[in-house]
PDB file of C-alpha atoms and ligand atoms in Angstrom:
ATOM      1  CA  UNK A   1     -12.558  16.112  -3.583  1.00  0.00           C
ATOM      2  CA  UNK A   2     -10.072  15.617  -6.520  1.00  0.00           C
ATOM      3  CA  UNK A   3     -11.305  13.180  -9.524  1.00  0.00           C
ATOM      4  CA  UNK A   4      -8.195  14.000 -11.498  1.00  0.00           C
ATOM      5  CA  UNK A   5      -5.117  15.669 -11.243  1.00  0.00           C
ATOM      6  CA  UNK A   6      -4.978  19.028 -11.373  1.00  0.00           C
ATOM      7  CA  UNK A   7      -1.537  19.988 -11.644  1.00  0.00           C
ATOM      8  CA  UNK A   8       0.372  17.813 -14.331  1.00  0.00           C
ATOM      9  CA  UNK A   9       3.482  19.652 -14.084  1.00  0.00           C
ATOM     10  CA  UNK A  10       4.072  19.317 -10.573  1.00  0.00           C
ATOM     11  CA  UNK A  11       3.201  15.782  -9.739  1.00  0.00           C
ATOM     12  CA  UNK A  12       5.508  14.590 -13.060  1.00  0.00           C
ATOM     13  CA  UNK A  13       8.231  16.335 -10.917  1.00  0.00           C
ATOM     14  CA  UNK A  14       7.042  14.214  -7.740  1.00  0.00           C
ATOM     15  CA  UNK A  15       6.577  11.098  -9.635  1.00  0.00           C
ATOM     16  CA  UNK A  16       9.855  11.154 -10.341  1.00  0.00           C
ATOM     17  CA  UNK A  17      11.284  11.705  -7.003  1.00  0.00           C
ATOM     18  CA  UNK A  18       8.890   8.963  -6.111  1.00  0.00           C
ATOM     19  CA  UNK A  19      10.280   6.446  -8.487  1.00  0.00           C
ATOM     20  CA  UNK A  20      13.586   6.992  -7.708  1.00  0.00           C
ATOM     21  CA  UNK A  21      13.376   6.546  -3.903  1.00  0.00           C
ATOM     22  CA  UNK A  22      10.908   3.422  -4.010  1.00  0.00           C
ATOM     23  CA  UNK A  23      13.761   1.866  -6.672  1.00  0.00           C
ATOM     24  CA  UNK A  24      15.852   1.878  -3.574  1.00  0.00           C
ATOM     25  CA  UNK A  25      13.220   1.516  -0.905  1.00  0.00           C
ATOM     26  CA  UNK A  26      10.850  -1.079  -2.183  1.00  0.00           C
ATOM     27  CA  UNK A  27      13.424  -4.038  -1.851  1.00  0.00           C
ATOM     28  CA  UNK A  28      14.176  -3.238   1.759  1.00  0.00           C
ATOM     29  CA  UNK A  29      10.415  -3.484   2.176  1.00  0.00           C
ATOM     30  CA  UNK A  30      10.219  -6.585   0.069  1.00  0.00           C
ATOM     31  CA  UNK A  31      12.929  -8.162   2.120  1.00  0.00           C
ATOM     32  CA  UNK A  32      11.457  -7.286   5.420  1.00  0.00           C
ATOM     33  CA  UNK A  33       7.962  -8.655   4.435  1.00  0.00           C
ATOM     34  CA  UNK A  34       9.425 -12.153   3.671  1.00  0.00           C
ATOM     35  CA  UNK A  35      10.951 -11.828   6.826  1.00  0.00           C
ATOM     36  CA  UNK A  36       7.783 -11.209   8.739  1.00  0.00           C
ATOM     37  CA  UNK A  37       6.255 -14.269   6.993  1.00  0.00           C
ATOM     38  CA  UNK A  38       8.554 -16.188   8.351  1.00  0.00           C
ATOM     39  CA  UNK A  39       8.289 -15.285  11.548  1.00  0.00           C
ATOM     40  CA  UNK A  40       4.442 -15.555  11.088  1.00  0.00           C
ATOM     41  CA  UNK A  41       4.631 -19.233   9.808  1.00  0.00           C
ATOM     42  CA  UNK A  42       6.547 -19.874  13.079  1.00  0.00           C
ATOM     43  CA  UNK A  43       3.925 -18.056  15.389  1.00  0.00           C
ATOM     44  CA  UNK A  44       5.932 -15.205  15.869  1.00  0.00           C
ATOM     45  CA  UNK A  45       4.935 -12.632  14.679  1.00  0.00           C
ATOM     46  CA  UNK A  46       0.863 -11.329  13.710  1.00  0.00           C
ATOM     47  CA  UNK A  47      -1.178  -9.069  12.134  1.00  0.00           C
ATOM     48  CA  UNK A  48      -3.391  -6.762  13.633  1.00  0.00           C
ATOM     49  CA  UNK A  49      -6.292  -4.528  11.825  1.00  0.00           C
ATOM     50  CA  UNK A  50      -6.705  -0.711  12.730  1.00  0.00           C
ATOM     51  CA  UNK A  51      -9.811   0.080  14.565  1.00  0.00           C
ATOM     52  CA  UNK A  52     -11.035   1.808  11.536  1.00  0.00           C
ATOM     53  CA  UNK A  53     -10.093  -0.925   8.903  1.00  0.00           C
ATOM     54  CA  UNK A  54     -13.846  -3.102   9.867  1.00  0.00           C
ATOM     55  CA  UNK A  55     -15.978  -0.017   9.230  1.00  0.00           C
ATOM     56  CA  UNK A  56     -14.076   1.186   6.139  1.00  0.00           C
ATOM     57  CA  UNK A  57     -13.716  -2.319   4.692  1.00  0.00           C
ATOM     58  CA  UNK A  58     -17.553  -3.401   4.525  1.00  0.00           C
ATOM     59  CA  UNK A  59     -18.036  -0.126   2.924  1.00  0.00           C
ATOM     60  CA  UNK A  60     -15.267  -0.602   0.491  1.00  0.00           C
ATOM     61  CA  UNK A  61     -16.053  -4.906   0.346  1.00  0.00           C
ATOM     62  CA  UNK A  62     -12.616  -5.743   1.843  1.00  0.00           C
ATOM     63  CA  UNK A  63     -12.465  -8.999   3.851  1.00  0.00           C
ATOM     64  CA  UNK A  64      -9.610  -9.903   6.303  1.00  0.00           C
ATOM     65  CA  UNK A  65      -9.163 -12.843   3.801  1.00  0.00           C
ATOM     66  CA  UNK A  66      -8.474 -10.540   1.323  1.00  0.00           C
ATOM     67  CA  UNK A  67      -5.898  -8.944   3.057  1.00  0.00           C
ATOM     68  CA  UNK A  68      -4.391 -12.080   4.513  1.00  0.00           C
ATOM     69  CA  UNK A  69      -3.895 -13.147   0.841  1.00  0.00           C
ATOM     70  CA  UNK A  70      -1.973 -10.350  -0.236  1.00  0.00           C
ATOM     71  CA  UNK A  71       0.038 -10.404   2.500  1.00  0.00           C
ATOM     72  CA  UNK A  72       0.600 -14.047   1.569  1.00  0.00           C
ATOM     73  CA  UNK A  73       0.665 -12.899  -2.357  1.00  0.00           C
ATOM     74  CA  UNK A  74       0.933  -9.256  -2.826  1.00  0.00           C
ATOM     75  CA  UNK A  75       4.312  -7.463  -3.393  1.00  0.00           C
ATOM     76  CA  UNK A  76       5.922  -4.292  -2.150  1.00  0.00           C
ATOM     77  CA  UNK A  77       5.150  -1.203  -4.334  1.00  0.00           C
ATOM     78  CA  UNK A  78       5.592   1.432  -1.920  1.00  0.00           C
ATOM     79  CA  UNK A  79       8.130   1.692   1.606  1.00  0.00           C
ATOM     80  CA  UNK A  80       7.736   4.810   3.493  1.00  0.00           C
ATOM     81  CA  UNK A  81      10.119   5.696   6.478  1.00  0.00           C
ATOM     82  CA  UNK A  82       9.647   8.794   8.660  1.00  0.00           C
ATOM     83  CA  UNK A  83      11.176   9.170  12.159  1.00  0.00           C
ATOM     84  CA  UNK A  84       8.298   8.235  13.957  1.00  0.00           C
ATOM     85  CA  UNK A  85       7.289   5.193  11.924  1.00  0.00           C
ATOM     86  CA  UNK A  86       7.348   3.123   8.520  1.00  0.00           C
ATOM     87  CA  UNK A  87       4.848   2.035   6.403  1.00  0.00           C
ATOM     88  CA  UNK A  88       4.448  -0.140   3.070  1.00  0.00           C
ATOM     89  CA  UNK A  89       2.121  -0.644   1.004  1.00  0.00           C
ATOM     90  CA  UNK A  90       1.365  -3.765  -1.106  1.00  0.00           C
ATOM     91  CA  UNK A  91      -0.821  -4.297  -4.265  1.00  0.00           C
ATOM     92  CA  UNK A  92      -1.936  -7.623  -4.808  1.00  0.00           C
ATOM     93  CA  UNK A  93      -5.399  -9.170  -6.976  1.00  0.00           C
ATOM     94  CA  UNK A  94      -7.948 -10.913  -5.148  1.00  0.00           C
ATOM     95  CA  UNK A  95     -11.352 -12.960  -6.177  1.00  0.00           C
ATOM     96  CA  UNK A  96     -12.387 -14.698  -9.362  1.00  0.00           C
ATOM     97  CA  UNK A  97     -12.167 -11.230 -10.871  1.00  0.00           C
ATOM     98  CA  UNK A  98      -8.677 -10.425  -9.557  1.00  0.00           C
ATOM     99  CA  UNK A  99      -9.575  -7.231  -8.374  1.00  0.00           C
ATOM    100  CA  UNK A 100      -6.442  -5.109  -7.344  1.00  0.00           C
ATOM    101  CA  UNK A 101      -6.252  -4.100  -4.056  1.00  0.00           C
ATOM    102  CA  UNK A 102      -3.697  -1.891  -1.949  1.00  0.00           C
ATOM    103  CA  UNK A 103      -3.364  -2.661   1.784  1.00  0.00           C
ATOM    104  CA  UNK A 104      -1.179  -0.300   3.681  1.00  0.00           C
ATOM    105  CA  UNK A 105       0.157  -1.846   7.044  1.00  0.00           C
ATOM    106  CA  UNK A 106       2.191   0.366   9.736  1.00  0.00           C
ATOM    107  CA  UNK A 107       5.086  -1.871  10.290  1.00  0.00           C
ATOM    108  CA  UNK A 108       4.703  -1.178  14.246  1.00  0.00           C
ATOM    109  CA  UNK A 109       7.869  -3.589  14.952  1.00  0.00           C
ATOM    110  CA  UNK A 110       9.688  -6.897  13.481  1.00  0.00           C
ATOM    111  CA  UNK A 111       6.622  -8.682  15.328  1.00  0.00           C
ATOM    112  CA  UNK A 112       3.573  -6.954  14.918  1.00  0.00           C
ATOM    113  CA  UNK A 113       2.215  -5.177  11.778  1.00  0.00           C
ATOM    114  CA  UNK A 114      -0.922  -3.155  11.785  1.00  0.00           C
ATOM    115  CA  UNK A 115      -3.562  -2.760   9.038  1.00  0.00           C
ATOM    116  CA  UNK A 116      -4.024   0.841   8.619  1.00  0.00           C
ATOM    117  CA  UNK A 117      -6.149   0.522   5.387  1.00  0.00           C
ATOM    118  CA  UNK A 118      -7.044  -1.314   2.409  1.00  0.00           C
ATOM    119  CA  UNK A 119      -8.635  -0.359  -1.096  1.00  0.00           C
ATOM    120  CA  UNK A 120      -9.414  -1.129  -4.665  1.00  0.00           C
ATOM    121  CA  UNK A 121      -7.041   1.964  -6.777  1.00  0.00           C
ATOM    122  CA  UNK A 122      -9.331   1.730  -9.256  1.00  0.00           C
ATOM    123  CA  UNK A 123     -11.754   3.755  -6.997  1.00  0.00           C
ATOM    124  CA  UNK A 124      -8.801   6.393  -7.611  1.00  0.00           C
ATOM    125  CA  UNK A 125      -7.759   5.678 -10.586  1.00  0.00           C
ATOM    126  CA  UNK A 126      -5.981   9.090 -11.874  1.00  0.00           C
ATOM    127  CA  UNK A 127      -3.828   8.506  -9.085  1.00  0.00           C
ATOM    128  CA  UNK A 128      -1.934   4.980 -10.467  1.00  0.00           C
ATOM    129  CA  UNK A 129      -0.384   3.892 -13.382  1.00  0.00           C
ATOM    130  CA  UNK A 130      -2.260   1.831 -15.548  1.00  0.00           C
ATOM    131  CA  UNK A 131      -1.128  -1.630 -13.598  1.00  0.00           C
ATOM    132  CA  UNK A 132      -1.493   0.282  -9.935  1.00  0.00           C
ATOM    133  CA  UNK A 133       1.814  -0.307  -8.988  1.00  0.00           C
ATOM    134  CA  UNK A 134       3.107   3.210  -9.049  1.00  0.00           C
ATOM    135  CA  UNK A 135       2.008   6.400  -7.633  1.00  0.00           C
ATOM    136  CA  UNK A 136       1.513   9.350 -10.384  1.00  0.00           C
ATOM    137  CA  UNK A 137      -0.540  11.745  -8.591  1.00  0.00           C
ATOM    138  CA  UNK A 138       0.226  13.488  -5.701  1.00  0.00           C
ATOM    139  CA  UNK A 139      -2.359  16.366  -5.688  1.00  0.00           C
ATOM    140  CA  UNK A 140      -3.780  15.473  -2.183  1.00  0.00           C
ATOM    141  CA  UNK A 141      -1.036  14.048   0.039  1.00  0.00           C
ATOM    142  CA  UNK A 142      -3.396  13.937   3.033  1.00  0.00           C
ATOM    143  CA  UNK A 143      -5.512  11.683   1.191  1.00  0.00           C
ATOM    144  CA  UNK A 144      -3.633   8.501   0.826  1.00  0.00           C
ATOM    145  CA  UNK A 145      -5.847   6.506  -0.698  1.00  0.00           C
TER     146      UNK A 145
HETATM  147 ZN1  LIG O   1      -1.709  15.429  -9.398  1.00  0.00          ZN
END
């Protein structure tokens, strides 16, 4: 397991790349998440969590409450598209500590979003900026988190 990143040179190039498509992606994402609160204020539209998110979250002290707040609270910091499906991810703070936390939800349609994961990027900390909002790693792509 990486506990740093190990090749500076290439994930500058990446971070680049990154920053330039989430400056054009990460409104689209922002505007789609206010538009699935709406629908969720009027019952149409819910939240789901990922089989794996209750085993993964009491290891990692992650509550449903604490995602349903940053879902409520959190912003867009990262909007990925592939042809199969599209994802975001949100960073918001949570508890009397404000602990930052990421939540990434598949956005599965314009009605039903999926929690695929949630963690505190300070347990991964070489791979953030200093305020967690963007991605400057990118050593192990597989390992999302
Ligand atoms: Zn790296």
């Amino acid at each position: 397991m990486t506990i740093e990143c190990n090749n500076q040179h290439e994930c500058k190039r990446k971070r680049e790349r990154w920053e330039e498509l989430q400056q054009r992606f990460c409104p689209l994402g922002q505007k789609e998440l206010d538009r699935f609160l709406e629908k969720i204020k009027k019952g149409k539209a819910k939240v789901v969590f990922d089989k794996h998110f209750q085993k993964r979250s009491l290891e990692r002290s992650v509550s449903e409450i604490d995602v349903k707040e940053i879902i409520s609270y959190g912003w867009v910091i990262e909007r990925n598209k592939t042809t199969k499906s599209k994802s975001i991810v949100l960073l918001g703070y949570v508890g009397r500590n404000f602990r930052p936390l990421h939540v990434v939800f598949d956005m599965v349609s314009d009605d039903l979003w999926v929690v695929v994961t949630a963690y505190n990027p300070k347990s991964h900390a070489w791979k953030w900026n200093d305020r967690f909002n963007k991605r400057i790693c990118f050593c192990n792509p597989e390992d999302v988190e």
